[in-house]
Coordinates of C-alpha atoms in Angstrom, one line a residue:
Chain A
M1 CA 115.3 125.8 62.4
I2 CA 116.5 123.8 64.8
E3 CA 119.8 125.1 65.5
L4 CA 118.5 128.7 66.3
A5 CA 116.0 127.5 68.9
I6 CA 118.3 125.8 70.6
G7 CA 121.1 128.5 70.1
V8 CA 118.0 131.2 71.7
L9 CA 117.6 128.9 74.4
L10 CA 121.3 128.4 75.4
D11 CA 122.3 132.0 75.0
G12 CA 119.1 132.8 76.9
L13 CA 119.8 130.6 79.7
V14 CA 123.7 131.6 79.8
F15 CA 122.7 135.4 79.9
A16 CA 119.8 134.6 82.5
A17 CA 122.2 132.5 84.8
V18 CA 124.4 135.9 84.8
L19 CA 121.7 138.3 85.5
F20 CA 120.0 135.9 88.4
L21 CA 123.5 136.3 90.1
I22 CA 123.5 140.1 90.1
A23 CA 119.8 140.4 90.6
V24 CA 119.5 137.6 93.3
G25 CA 121.5 140.0 95.8
L26 CA 119.9 143.2 94.7
T27 CA 116.3 141.3 95.3
F28 CA 117.6 140.1 98.5
I29 CA 119.0 143.2 99.9
Y30 CA 115.9 145.2 99.3
G31 CA 113.9 142.2 100.7
V32 CA 115.2 142.8 104.2
L33 CA 116.7 146.3 104.3
R34 CA 113.9 147.9 102.1
V35 CA 116.9 149.9 100.2
I36 CA 117.4 149.8 96.4
N37 CA 121.0 149.6 96.4
L38 CA 122.0 150.9 92.9
A39 CA 125.7 150.7 93.8
H40 CA 124.9 147.1 93.4
G41 CA 126.5 146.8 90.1
S42 CA 129.4 148.3 91.1
L43 CA 129.8 145.5 93.7
Y44 CA 129.2 143.3 90.8
A45 CA 132.3 145.0 88.8
I46 CA 134.4 144.6 91.7
G47 CA 133.9 141.0 92.2
A48 CA 134.9 140.6 88.4
Y49 CA 138.0 142.9 88.8
A50 CA 139.0 141.0 92.0
A51 CA 138.9 137.7 90.2
T52 CA 140.8 138.7 87.3
S53 CA 143.6 139.8 89.9
A54 CA 143.2 136.7 91.9
V55 CA 143.2 134.2 89.0
G56 CA 146.1 136.1 87.3
A57 CA 148.4 135.5 90.4
F58 CA 147.3 132.3 90.9
V59 CA 148.1 131.0 87.2
A60 CA 151.3 133.4 87.2
A61 CA 152.7 131.5 90.6
G62 CA 151.7 127.9 88.2
G63 CA 148.6 127.2 90.2
H64 CA 146.5 124.2 88.7
P65 CA 144.0 125.7 86.3
Y66 CA 141.2 123.4 88.0
L67 CA 141.7 125.2 91.2
T68 CA 140.3 128.3 89.5
Y69 CA 137.4 127.2 90.3
P70 CA 137.2 127.5 94.1
L71 CA 139.3 130.5 93.9
L72 CA 136.5 132.3 92.3
V73 CA 134.1 131.5 95.0
L74 CA 136.8 132.4 97.5
T75 CA 137.3 135.9 95.9
A76 CA 133.7 136.6 95.4
A77 CA 133.2 135.7 99.5
L78 CA 136.1 137.4 100.5
V79 CA 134.5 140.6 98.9
G80 CA 131.1 140.4 100.4
V81 CA 132.5 139.7 103.7
L82 CA 135.2 142.9 103.5
L83 CA 133.1 145.1 101.8
G84 CA 129.8 144.5 102.5
P85 CA 130.0 145.1 106.1
L86 CA 131.8 148.2 105.8
I87 CA 129.4 149.9 103.3
E88 CA 126.7 148.8 105.1
R89 CA 127.7 150.3 108.4
L90 CA 129.5 153.2 106.9
F91 CA 126.7 154.6 104.2
L92 CA 123.6 153.0 104.7
R93 CA 123.2 152.7 108.7
P94 CA 122.8 156.6 109.0
I95 CA 119.9 156.8 106.6
Y96 CA 117.5 153.8 107.6
A97 CA 115.3 156.2 109.1
R98 CA 115.3 158.5 106.0
E99 CA 113.1 158.4 103.1
Q100 CA 113.5 155.9 100.4
V101 CA 113.9 158.8 97.9
I102 CA 117.1 159.7 100.1
Q103 CA 118.6 156.3 100.5
L104 CA 118.4 156.0 96.6
L105 CA 120.5 158.6 96.5
V106 CA 122.7 157.5 99.2
T107 CA 123.3 154.7 96.6
F108 CA 123.7 156.7 93.6
S109 CA 126.3 158.8 95.2
L110 CA 127.9 155.2 96.4
F111 CA 127.6 154.1 92.8
L112 CA 129.8 157.0 91.8
I113 CA 132.4 157.0 94.4
L114 CA 133.0 153.0 93.3
E115 CA 133.0 153.6 90.0
D116 CA 136.4 155.9 90.6
A117 CA 137.6 153.7 93.0
I118 CA 137.5 150.6 90.5
K119 CA 139.6 152.8 88.0
L120 CA 141.9 153.7 90.9
V121 CA 142.5 150.2 92.1
W122 CA 142.6 148.5 88.5
G123 CA 143.0 151.2 85.9
V124 CA 141.0 151.9 82.7
Q125 CA 142.6 149.1 80.8
S126 CA 140.7 145.9 80.0
R127 CA 141.5 143.2 81.9
Y128 CA 141.5 139.4 81.5
A129 CA 141.4 136.0 83.3
D130 CA 140.2 133.5 80.9
T131 CA 142.2 130.7 82.2
P132 CA 139.0 129.4 83.7
Y133 CA 137.0 129.7 80.6
A134 CA 139.6 128.1 78.1
V135 CA 140.7 125.4 79.9
L136 CA 137.0 123.6 79.5
G137 CA 137.0 123.5 75.9
Q138 CA 134.2 123.2 73.5
V139 CA 131.3 121.2 73.1
S140 CA 128.9 120.4 70.3
V141 CA 125.3 120.9 70.7
A142 CA 123.1 120.1 67.7
G143 CA 125.7 121.3 65.2
V144 CA 126.9 124.1 67.0
S145 CA 129.7 124.3 69.5
Y146 CA 129.4 126.2 72.8
S147 CA 132.0 126.4 75.2
V148 CA 131.8 124.1 78.6
Y149 CA 132.0 127.0 80.9
Q150 CA 128.9 128.2 79.9
F151 CA 127.3 125.2 81.5
L152 CA 129.6 125.8 84.3
L153 CA 127.5 129.3 84.8
L154 CA 124.1 127.9 84.9
G155 CA 125.3 125.3 87.4
V156 CA 126.4 128.2 89.2
A157 CA 123.5 129.8 89.3
L158 CA 121.4 127.3 90.2
A159 CA 123.5 126.2 93.4
A160 CA 123.6 129.8 94.6
G161 CA 119.8 130.2 94.2
L162 CA 119.1 126.7 96.0
L163 CA 121.8 127.8 98.8
L164 CA 120.3 131.0 99.3
A165 CA 117.1 129.6 99.3
A166 CA 118.0 126.9 101.6
L167 CA 120.0 129.4 103.9
I168 CA 116.5 131.5 104.3
H169 CA 114.3 128.6 104.8
R170 CA 116.2 125.5 106.3
T171 CA 118.2 127.6 109.1
R172 CA 118.2 129.7 112.2
F173 CA 119.9 132.4 110.6
G174 CA 117.1 132.3 107.9
K175 CA 114.4 132.2 110.5
L176 CA 115.7 135.6 112.0
I177 CA 116.0 137.1 108.4
R178 CA 112.2 136.3 108.0
A179 CA 111.3 137.7 111.5
V180 CA 112.8 140.7 110.5
I181 CA 111.3 140.8 107.0
A182 CA 107.8 140.5 108.2
D183 CA 108.2 143.1 111.6
R184 CA 111.1 144.9 112.3
E185 CA 109.9 146.5 115.5
M186 CA 108.7 143.3 117.0
S187 CA 112.1 141.4 116.0
T188 CA 113.8 144.2 117.9
A189 CA 111.3 143.6 121.1
L190 CA 112.0 140.0 120.9
G191 CA 115.8 140.4 121.2
I192 CA 116.9 139.9 117.4
P193 CA 119.9 142.1 116.7
V194 CA 118.5 143.4 113.7
G195 CA 121.7 145.6 113.1
R196 CA 123.5 142.5 112.6
V197 CA 120.8 140.7 110.7
Y198 CA 120.9 144.0 108.1
T199 CA 125.0 143.9 108.0
A200 CA 124.7 139.9 107.5
A201 CA 122.0 140.3 104.9
F202 CA 124.1 143.3 102.9
A203 CA 127.1 141.3 103.0
I204 CA 125.5 138.0 101.6
G205 CA 123.8 140.4 99.2
T206 CA 127.5 141.8 98.3
G207 CA 128.8 138.3 98.0
F208 CA 126.1 137.0 95.3
A209 CA 127.0 140.2 93.3
A210 CA 130.5 139.5 93.7
L211 CA 130.2 135.8 92.8
G212 CA 128.2 136.9 89.5
G213 CA 131.0 139.1 88.8
A214 CA 133.8 136.4 89.2
F215 CA 132.1 133.8 87.3
V216 CA 131.6 136.3 84.5
A217 CA 135.3 137.9 84.6
P218 CA 136.7 134.7 82.5
T219 CA 134.2 135.2 79.6
L220 CA 134.9 138.7 79.0
A221 CA 137.0 141.8 78.8
V222 CA 136.8 143.1 82.4
S223 CA 136.4 146.7 81.9
P224 CA 135.0 150.4 83.5
A225 CA 131.3 149.7 82.0
L226 CA 130.7 146.8 83.8
A227 CA 128.9 148.3 86.6
V228 CA 126.7 150.7 84.9
E229 CA 125.2 148.5 82.6
A230 CA 124.7 145.7 85.0
I231 CA 122.8 147.6 87.4
V232 CA 120.1 148.4 84.9
L233 CA 119.7 145.4 83.6
A234 CA 119.3 143.9 87.3
F235 CA 117.4 146.5 87.9
A236 CA 114.7 145.4 84.9
V237 CA 115.1 141.6 86.1
V238 CA 113.7 142.4 89.9
V239 CA 111.3 145.0 88.8
I240 CA 110.0 142.4 86.4
G241 CA 109.9 139.3 89.0
G242 CA 109.0 141.7 92.2
L243 CA 111.0 143.2 94.1
G244 CA 112.6 141.1 97.1
S245 CA 111.6 137.9 95.6
L246 CA 113.7 135.1 95.3
P247 CA 111.7 132.8 92.5
G248 CA 110.8 136.4 91.0
A249 CA 114.7 137.3 90.5
A250 CA 114.7 133.8 88.7
V251 CA 111.9 134.2 86.8
G252 CA 112.8 137.9 85.9
A253 CA 116.3 136.7 85.1
L254 CA 114.9 133.8 82.6
I255 CA 112.3 136.3 80.9
V256 CA 115.0 139.1 80.2
G257 CA 117.3 136.7 79.2
L258 CA 115.5 134.8 76.6
A259 CA 114.1 137.9 75.5
R260 CA 117.5 139.2 74.7
S261 CA 118.6 136.2 73.0
T262 CA 115.6 136.0 71.0
A263 CA 116.2 139.7 70.4
V264 CA 119.8 139.0 69.6
H265 CA 119.1 136.3 67.0
L266 CA 116.4 137.7 65.3
A267 CA 116.6 141.7 65.2
P268 CA 119.5 142.8 66.7
E269 CA 118.5 146.5 66.9
V270 CA 115.6 145.9 69.3
E271 CA 117.9 144.2 71.8
L272 CA 118.1 146.6 74.4
A273 CA 114.6 148.5 73.7
A274 CA 113.0 144.7 74.0
I275 CA 114.3 144.5 77.9
Y276 CA 112.8 147.9 78.8
L277 CA 109.7 147.1 76.8
I278 CA 109.1 144.1 79.2
M279 CA 110.2 145.6 82.2
V280 CA 107.7 148.9 81.5
A281 CA 105.1 146.7 80.7
I282 CA 105.2 144.7 84.1
L283 CA 105.2 147.9 85.8
V284 CA 102.4 149.2 83.9
V285 CA 100.1 146.1 84.3
R286 CA 101.0 144.8 87.8
R287 CA 103.2 147.0 89.3
E288 CA 104.7 144.5 92.3
G289 CA 106.0 142.5 89.5
L290 CA 105.5 138.8 88.9
F291 CA 106.1 137.5 92.5
G292 CA 105.8 140.8 94.7
E293 CA 103.2 141.8 97.4
P294 CA 101.3 144.8 96.9
E295 CA 102.0 147.4 99.5
L296 CA 99.2 148.5 101.6
R297 CA 99.0 152.5 101.8
R298 CA 99.2 153.8 105.1
I299 CA 97.4 156.5 106.3
Chain B
M1 CA 84.8 170.7 103.4
S2 CA 85.4 171.6 99.9
S3 CA 89.1 171.4 98.5
G4 CA 88.4 175.4 97.7
G5 CA 87.6 176.0 101.2
V6 CA 90.8 174.1 102.7
L7 CA 92.9 175.8 100.2
A8 CA 91.6 179.3 100.9
A9 CA 92.8 178.4 104.5
V10 CA 96.1 177.3 103.7
R11 CA 96.5 180.3 101.5
A12 CA 95.7 182.8 104.4
G13 CA 97.6 180.6 106.7
R14 CA 101.4 181.5 106.9
L15 CA 102.3 179.2 104.1
S16 CA 101.5 182.0 101.5
S17 CA 103.0 184.6 103.3
R18 CA 106.1 185.1 100.8
P19 CA 108.9 187.6 101.5
S20 CA 109.1 190.4 99.1
W21 CA 113.0 190.3 98.9
P22 CA 113.7 187.5 96.6
V23 CA 112.1 189.7 93.7
A24 CA 114.7 192.1 94.5
I25 CA 117.2 189.5 94.4
L26 CA 115.9 188.0 91.5
G27 CA 116.4 191.6 90.0
A28 CA 120.1 191.9 90.8
L29 CA 120.5 188.1 90.1
A30 CA 119.4 188.6 86.2
L31 CA 121.2 191.4 86.0
G32 CA 124.6 190.1 87.2
L33 CA 124.0 187.3 84.5
A34 CA 123.1 189.7 82.0
V35 CA 126.3 191.4 82.1
A36 CA 128.7 188.1 82.9
P37 CA 129.2 187.4 79.5
L38 CA 130.7 191.0 79.0
A39 CA 133.0 190.6 82.1
L40 CA 134.2 186.8 82.2
P41 CA 136.4 184.9 80.3
D42 CA 135.1 182.6 77.6
W43 CA 135.3 179.3 79.5
L44 CA 133.6 180.8 82.3
T45 CA 130.7 182.2 80.3
F46 CA 130.4 178.5 78.9
N47 CA 130.1 176.9 82.3
L48 CA 127.6 179.7 83.2
H49 CA 125.6 179.2 80.3
L50 CA 125.5 175.4 80.7
A51 CA 124.7 175.9 84.3
L52 CA 121.8 178.1 83.4
G53 CA 120.5 175.9 80.6
K54 CA 120.6 172.6 82.6
S55 CA 119.0 174.6 85.3
L56 CA 115.6 174.1 84.2
V57 CA 116.1 170.5 83.9
V58 CA 117.0 170.8 87.6
L59 CA 114.0 172.7 88.3
A60 CA 111.8 170.0 86.6
V61 CA 113.1 167.3 88.7
A62 CA 112.9 169.5 92.0
L63 CA 109.0 170.3 91.4
L64 CA 109.0 166.3 91.4
L65 CA 110.8 166.3 94.4
R66 CA 108.5 168.6 95.8
A67 CA 106.0 166.2 95.5
G68 CA 108.0 163.6 96.7
L69 CA 108.9 162.0 93.6
V70 CA 112.5 160.8 92.4
S71 CA 112.6 161.0 88.6
F72 CA 115.5 158.6 87.6
G73 CA 113.8 159.2 83.9
H74 CA 114.1 163.2 83.3
G75 CA 117.0 162.7 80.6
L76 CA 114.0 161.3 78.6
F77 CA 112.6 164.7 78.0
F78 CA 115.9 166.4 78.2
A79 CA 117.1 164.2 75.3
A80 CA 113.7 164.6 73.4
G81 CA 114.3 168.3 73.4
A82 CA 117.9 168.3 72.4
Y83 CA 117.0 165.7 69.8
A84 CA 113.9 167.4 68.6
V85 CA 116.4 170.9 68.0
A86 CA 118.8 168.3 65.5
F87 CA 115.7 166.8 63.7
A88 CA 113.7 169.7 63.0
A89 CA 117.2 171.5 61.3
R90 CA 117.5 168.2 59.1
A91 CA 113.5 168.7 58.4
G92 CA 114.4 172.3 57.2
I93 CA 113.1 174.2 59.9
N94 CA 116.0 176.4 60.6
E95 CA 114.4 179.3 62.7
L96 CA 115.7 179.4 66.5
A97 CA 112.2 180.3 68.0
L98 CA 110.4 177.3 65.8
Q99 CA 112.9 175.0 67.0
L100 CA 112.5 175.7 70.4
L101 CA 109.0 175.8 70.2
L102 CA 109.2 172.2 68.4
A103 CA 111.0 171.0 71.2
V104 CA 109.1 172.1 74.0
V105 CA 106.0 170.8 72.3
L106 CA 107.5 167.3 71.6
A107 CA 108.4 167.3 75.3
T108 CA 104.8 168.1 76.9
V109 CA 103.5 165.9 74.7
L110 CA 105.6 163.4 75.9
A111 CA 105.0 164.1 79.5
A112 CA 101.4 164.2 79.0
L113 CA 101.2 161.0 77.5
L114 CA 103.5 159.1 79.9
G115 CA 102.2 161.2 82.9
L116 CA 99.2 159.3 82.5
V117 CA 100.9 156.0 83.3
L118 CA 103.4 157.6 85.5
A119 CA 101.1 159.5 88.1
R120 CA 99.9 156.4 89.3
Y121 CA 103.3 155.5 90.7
R122 CA 104.9 156.5 93.8
G123 CA 108.1 156.1 95.6
I124 CA 110.7 153.4 93.9
F125 CA 108.5 152.4 91.5
F126 CA 107.8 155.8 90.1
S127 CA 111.8 156.0 89.9
M128 CA 112.0 152.5 88.3
L129 CA 109.3 153.4 85.6
S130 CA 110.7 156.6 84.8
L131 CA 114.0 154.9 84.5
G132 CA 112.5 152.4 82.3
F133 CA 110.9 154.7 80.0
S134 CA 114.2 156.6 79.5
M135 CA 116.4 153.8 78.8
M136 CA 113.8 152.8 76.1
L137 CA 114.4 156.1 74.7
Y138 CA 117.7 155.4 74.9
A139 CA 117.9 151.9 73.3
L140 CA 115.8 153.8 70.1
L141 CA 118.6 156.6 69.9
L142 CA 121.4 154.1 70.1
K143 CA 120.1 151.4 67.7
S144 CA 118.2 153.4 65.0
Y145 CA 121.4 154.7 63.3
H146 CA 120.1 155.8 60.3
L147 CA 117.7 158.3 62.1
T148 CA 119.7 159.3 64.7
G149 CA 123.5 158.7 63.9
G150 CA 123.6 155.8 66.5
T151 CA 126.4 156.4 69.2
D152 CA 127.8 159.4 67.1
G153 CA 124.9 161.5 67.8
L154 CA 123.8 164.2 65.6
R155 CA 125.3 167.8 65.1
V156 CA 123.1 170.8 66.0
R157 CA 123.5 172.9 63.2
T158 CA 123.4 176.9 63.8
P159 CA 120.0 178.1 63.5
T160 CA 118.7 181.6 61.9
V161 CA 117.4 184.1 64.7
L162 CA 114.3 185.6 63.6
G163 CA 115.2 185.0 60.1
A164 CA 119.0 186.3 60.6
D165 CA 121.5 184.2 59.7
L166 CA 124.6 184.4 62.4
D167 CA 127.8 183.4 62.5
R168 CA 129.1 180.6 65.4
E169 CA 130.5 183.5 67.6
A170 CA 127.4 186.0 67.3
F171 CA 125.1 183.0 67.9
R172 CA 126.4 182.0 70.9
A173 CA 126.0 185.2 72.2
V174 CA 122.7 185.1 71.3
A175 CA 121.6 181.8 72.4
F176 CA 123.1 183.0 75.6
Y177 CA 120.6 185.6 76.5
V178 CA 117.9 183.3 74.9
T179 CA 118.4 181.0 77.7
L180 CA 118.7 183.7 80.2
A181 CA 115.2 184.5 79.1
A182 CA 113.9 181.3 78.8
V183 CA 115.4 180.7 82.4
A184 CA 114.0 183.5 84.2
L185 CA 110.4 182.6 82.2
G186 CA 110.7 179.3 83.4
F187 CA 111.8 180.0 87.0
Y188 CA 108.8 182.5 87.0
L189 CA 106.4 179.7 86.0
A190 CA 107.6 177.3 88.6
H191 CA 107.4 180.4 91.2
R192 CA 103.7 180.8 90.1
F193 CA 102.9 176.8 90.0
A194 CA 104.7 176.8 93.8
S195 CA 102.6 178.9 95.3
A196 CA 99.1 178.2 93.7
P197 CA 96.9 176.0 94.6
L198 CA 98.1 172.7 92.8
G199 CA 101.9 173.7 93.8
Y200 CA 101.0 173.4 97.3
L201 CA 98.6 170.5 97.0
A202 CA 101.8 168.8 95.1
R203 CA 103.8 169.7 98.5
A204 CA 101.1 168.1 100.8
V205 CA 101.0 165.0 98.6
R206 CA 104.5 164.4 99.8
D207 CA 103.4 164.8 103.5
N208 CA 100.7 162.6 103.3
E209 CA 98.6 161.7 100.0
V210 CA 95.9 159.6 101.7
R211 CA 94.6 162.8 103.8
V212 CA 94.9 165.0 100.6
E213 CA 92.5 162.5 99.1
Y214 CA 90.4 162.7 102.0
L215 CA 90.1 166.6 101.5
G216 CA 88.3 165.5 97.7
V217 CA 91.1 166.5 96.1
S218 CA 92.6 164.2 93.1
V219 CA 96.2 163.3 94.1
R220 CA 96.8 161.7 90.6
W221 CA 95.6 164.7 88.9
T222 CA 97.7 166.9 90.8
L223 CA 100.6 164.8 90.1
Y224 CA 100.0 164.5 86.9
W225 CA 99.8 168.3 86.1
T226 CA 103.0 169.0 88.0
F227 CA 104.7 166.1 85.5
V228 CA 103.2 167.8 82.3
L229 CA 105.0 171.0 83.7
S230 CA 108.1 169.3 84.9
G231 CA 108.4 167.6 81.4
A232 CA 108.0 170.6 79.0
L233 CA 110.7 172.3 81.2
A234 CA 112.7 169.8 80.9
G235 CA 112.5 169.9 77.0
L236 CA 112.9 173.3 77.0
S237 CA 116.2 172.6 78.8
G238 CA 117.4 169.8 76.6
S239 CA 117.0 172.1 73.5
L240 CA 118.9 175.3 75.0
T241 CA 122.1 172.9 76.1
A242 CA 121.8 171.4 72.5
Y243 CA 122.7 174.5 70.9
L244 CA 125.6 175.2 73.5
I245 CA 127.0 172.0 73.2
G246 CA 126.5 171.6 69.3
H247 CA 126.1 168.0 69.6
V248 CA 123.2 165.6 70.9
V249 CA 123.9 162.0 71.9
P250 CA 121.8 158.9 73.2
E251 CA 123.3 159.4 76.5
L252 CA 121.4 162.5 77.4
A253 CA 118.6 159.9 77.8
Y254 CA 121.0 157.6 79.8
W255 CA 120.0 156.7 83.4
T256 CA 123.2 158.4 85.0
T257 CA 122.3 161.3 83.1
S258 CA 119.0 161.5 85.0
G259 CA 120.9 160.8 88.2
E260 CA 123.2 163.6 87.8
F261 CA 119.9 165.9 87.4
V262 CA 118.6 164.9 90.7
F263 CA 122.2 165.2 92.4
A264 CA 121.8 169.0 91.1
A265 CA 118.5 169.4 92.4
L266 CA 119.3 167.7 95.7
L267 CA 122.6 170.0 96.0
G268 CA 120.8 173.4 95.5
G269 CA 117.7 172.2 97.8
F270 CA 114.3 172.1 96.4
G271 CA 112.5 173.5 99.2
H272 CA 112.7 177.1 97.5
V273 CA 112.0 177.6 93.7
L274 CA 115.2 179.0 93.3
G275 CA 117.4 176.2 94.8
P276 CA 117.7 174.5 91.5
L277 CA 119.4 177.5 89.9
V278 CA 121.9 177.3 92.7
G279 CA 122.2 173.8 92.4
S280 CA 122.6 173.6 89.0
G281 CA 125.5 176.4 89.0
A282 CA 127.2 174.5 92.0
F283 CA 127.0 171.2 90.0
E284 CA 128.2 172.4 87.0
F285 CA 131.2 174.4 88.7
L286 CA 132.0 171.3 90.9
R287 CA 131.6 169.3 87.9
T288 CA 134.3 171.3 85.6
Y289 CA 136.9 171.8 88.6
A290 CA 136.9 168.1 89.9
F291 CA 137.0 167.1 86.4
K292 CA 139.9 169.7 85.6
Y293 CA 141.9 169.0 88.9
F294 CA 141.4 165.5 89.4
A295 CA 140.5 163.9 85.8
Y296 CA 140.3 160.2 87.5
T297 CA 138.6 160.8 90.5
W298 CA 135.8 163.6 89.7
Q299 CA 133.0 161.2 89.7
L300 CA 134.2 160.4 93.2
I301 CA 134.2 163.8 94.4
L302 CA 130.7 164.1 93.2
G303 CA 129.6 161.2 95.1
L304 CA 131.2 162.3 98.3
T305 CA 129.6 165.9 97.9
M306 CA 126.2 164.2 97.3
L307 CA 126.7 161.9 100.4
A308 CA 127.6 165.2 102.5
T309 CA 125.0 167.0 101.4
I310 CA 122.5 164.3 102.3
L311 CA 123.9 163.8 105.6
F312 CA 124.9 167.3 106.7
L313 CA 122.9 170.1 104.4
P314 CA 119.6 167.9 103.5
D315 CA 117.6 171.0 102.4
G316 CA 120.8 171.8 100.0
I317 CA 122.8 175.0 99.6
W318 CA 119.6 177.5 99.5
S319 CA 119.3 176.7 103.3
L320 CA 122.5 178.1 103.8
G321 CA 121.0 181.5 103.0
H322 CA 118.4 180.6 106.3
V323 CA 121.0 179.9 108.4
A324 CA 122.9 183.1 107.3
R325 CA 119.6 185.2 107.9
D326 CA 119.3 183.8 111.1
L327 CA 123.1 184.5 112.1
V328 CA 122.4 187.9 111.1
R329 CA 119.3 188.3 112.8
R330 CA 120.6 187.1 116.1
W331 CA 123.8 189.4 115.4
M332 CA 121.5 192.5 114.8
R333 CA 119.5 191.5 117.8
S334 CA 122.4 191.1 120.1
S335 CA 123.9 194.6 119.1
K336 CA 120.6 196.4 119.5
R337 CA 120.8 195.5 122.9
A338 CA 124.4 196.5 123.6
A339 CA 123.4 199.7 122.4

């Protein structure tokens, strides 16, 4: 019984950590740009693929296995810095003035484009980069063995969340972001470079998605289905927590993660349905999510 | 002012003056489509059949787009209609008409139930909630293996048509004309809906729903009935498509399937009722050709086309007709002046 409880809890937490890394970027981008990025899962997948390439090349060149961890972070940062501004400038900037609906469709077409772009660059075969995973070995918890890497994932998610919170609440740049979120027009009038804040925010969101992908990559076979599954789960997380809310993303990730691990251990056939059931239930009862703020209707 | 008075004013105004030429075009279109299977090669007929079958779900999505709602979950009704056909055959109901009826009834009931909840949502929340419902059905279809065959899906058996047993070839021909008739009926219904007070109201909701409420009209019920009609059309579309493909799979309810419907609606343009028909046709042919010649990048081509449509042709392919008409008028005017 206790093994089961610990199993559910640990699996749930690890899954929640991964979900949080994906969802936090999605919710952050929505908070600042007010755009739901349907291509966010693809950015996560690109992070994972980039990690397999980077780790593969690094290990082949004889690099020390423990140095792969900073390499994963570096890869994610690179994806964010290179791809984020490019996508924001090219695809999102022309449509900020259009309806939310159109923005959703633009990111959907971006999703379609990136799906194939990923296949073109990395092919359709599964790719592996399990060095960072294998080198840490296993640890036994209450008689069940777990890989140490899973605990590392928890740490990475926690660190990423704290880092982003500190960035928003403790720095000058965070102040600018909060000003833009509060009132875009007034921020422009005060001389805040809103366009650059948007670009930076999108790059940061992209970086977090890629970070999630990079750290997940060692634990699984990276294949083309990664993006399409990640985005709907991240959706569920941010909807449950409340769009645009960082604590919401954390709580949403915990709820979805624990719900899934409970279902996997107790009733595997309802695993997927359970997640969407929670998402729908939250939307029906409290549409702005657990931590979201209700929007006022404008005349 | 009562809502009736406002509506009368709207009807008397410019909005309701519909040119009569679409009727003639419709007739020519129907005739052209009716003789198409005789003249076209099989693979082209198949594509045409598929585009026709799916045009109804695209129309369903477009009706909601007119009201300002983007459904990322119409795969739910589409899949419900398709699975209804497969389940009906398994339960011993082999008649085509009965199966179609069952599919439409099931989809309508589902829409009537889900609409009660969904009609309260707008914008991004409507999209998310519809996506959530649709993914729930996907999960159910995927995991109830003993009932639905899981990822393998179910085979759709050839039904009897008015009691007659047909072979595969004959049934396919019949199915084409049944689809054509259903599409004609569906688009006629949608046309009547769009030019009825409810249809205008749906459009007004998109422009400004608070003002519509000030007119004393219930926005929620306007959207509710739009949603129910939309769900019924999507279910019909799913069942018609199921006969053609001969196989139903859970992916029909997956969110990307719904996304493709939205794409097709946008491609054709949802300003006019016939836009979705054009959109569905354009989408199927685009996909077929992109898949045929660029097997590894067909999604990329779809995505780029969609981007180009949004940026350069926001009212869809249908609006090209207006552009052409204006050009012709200008040309005629200038040639008159010259003469």
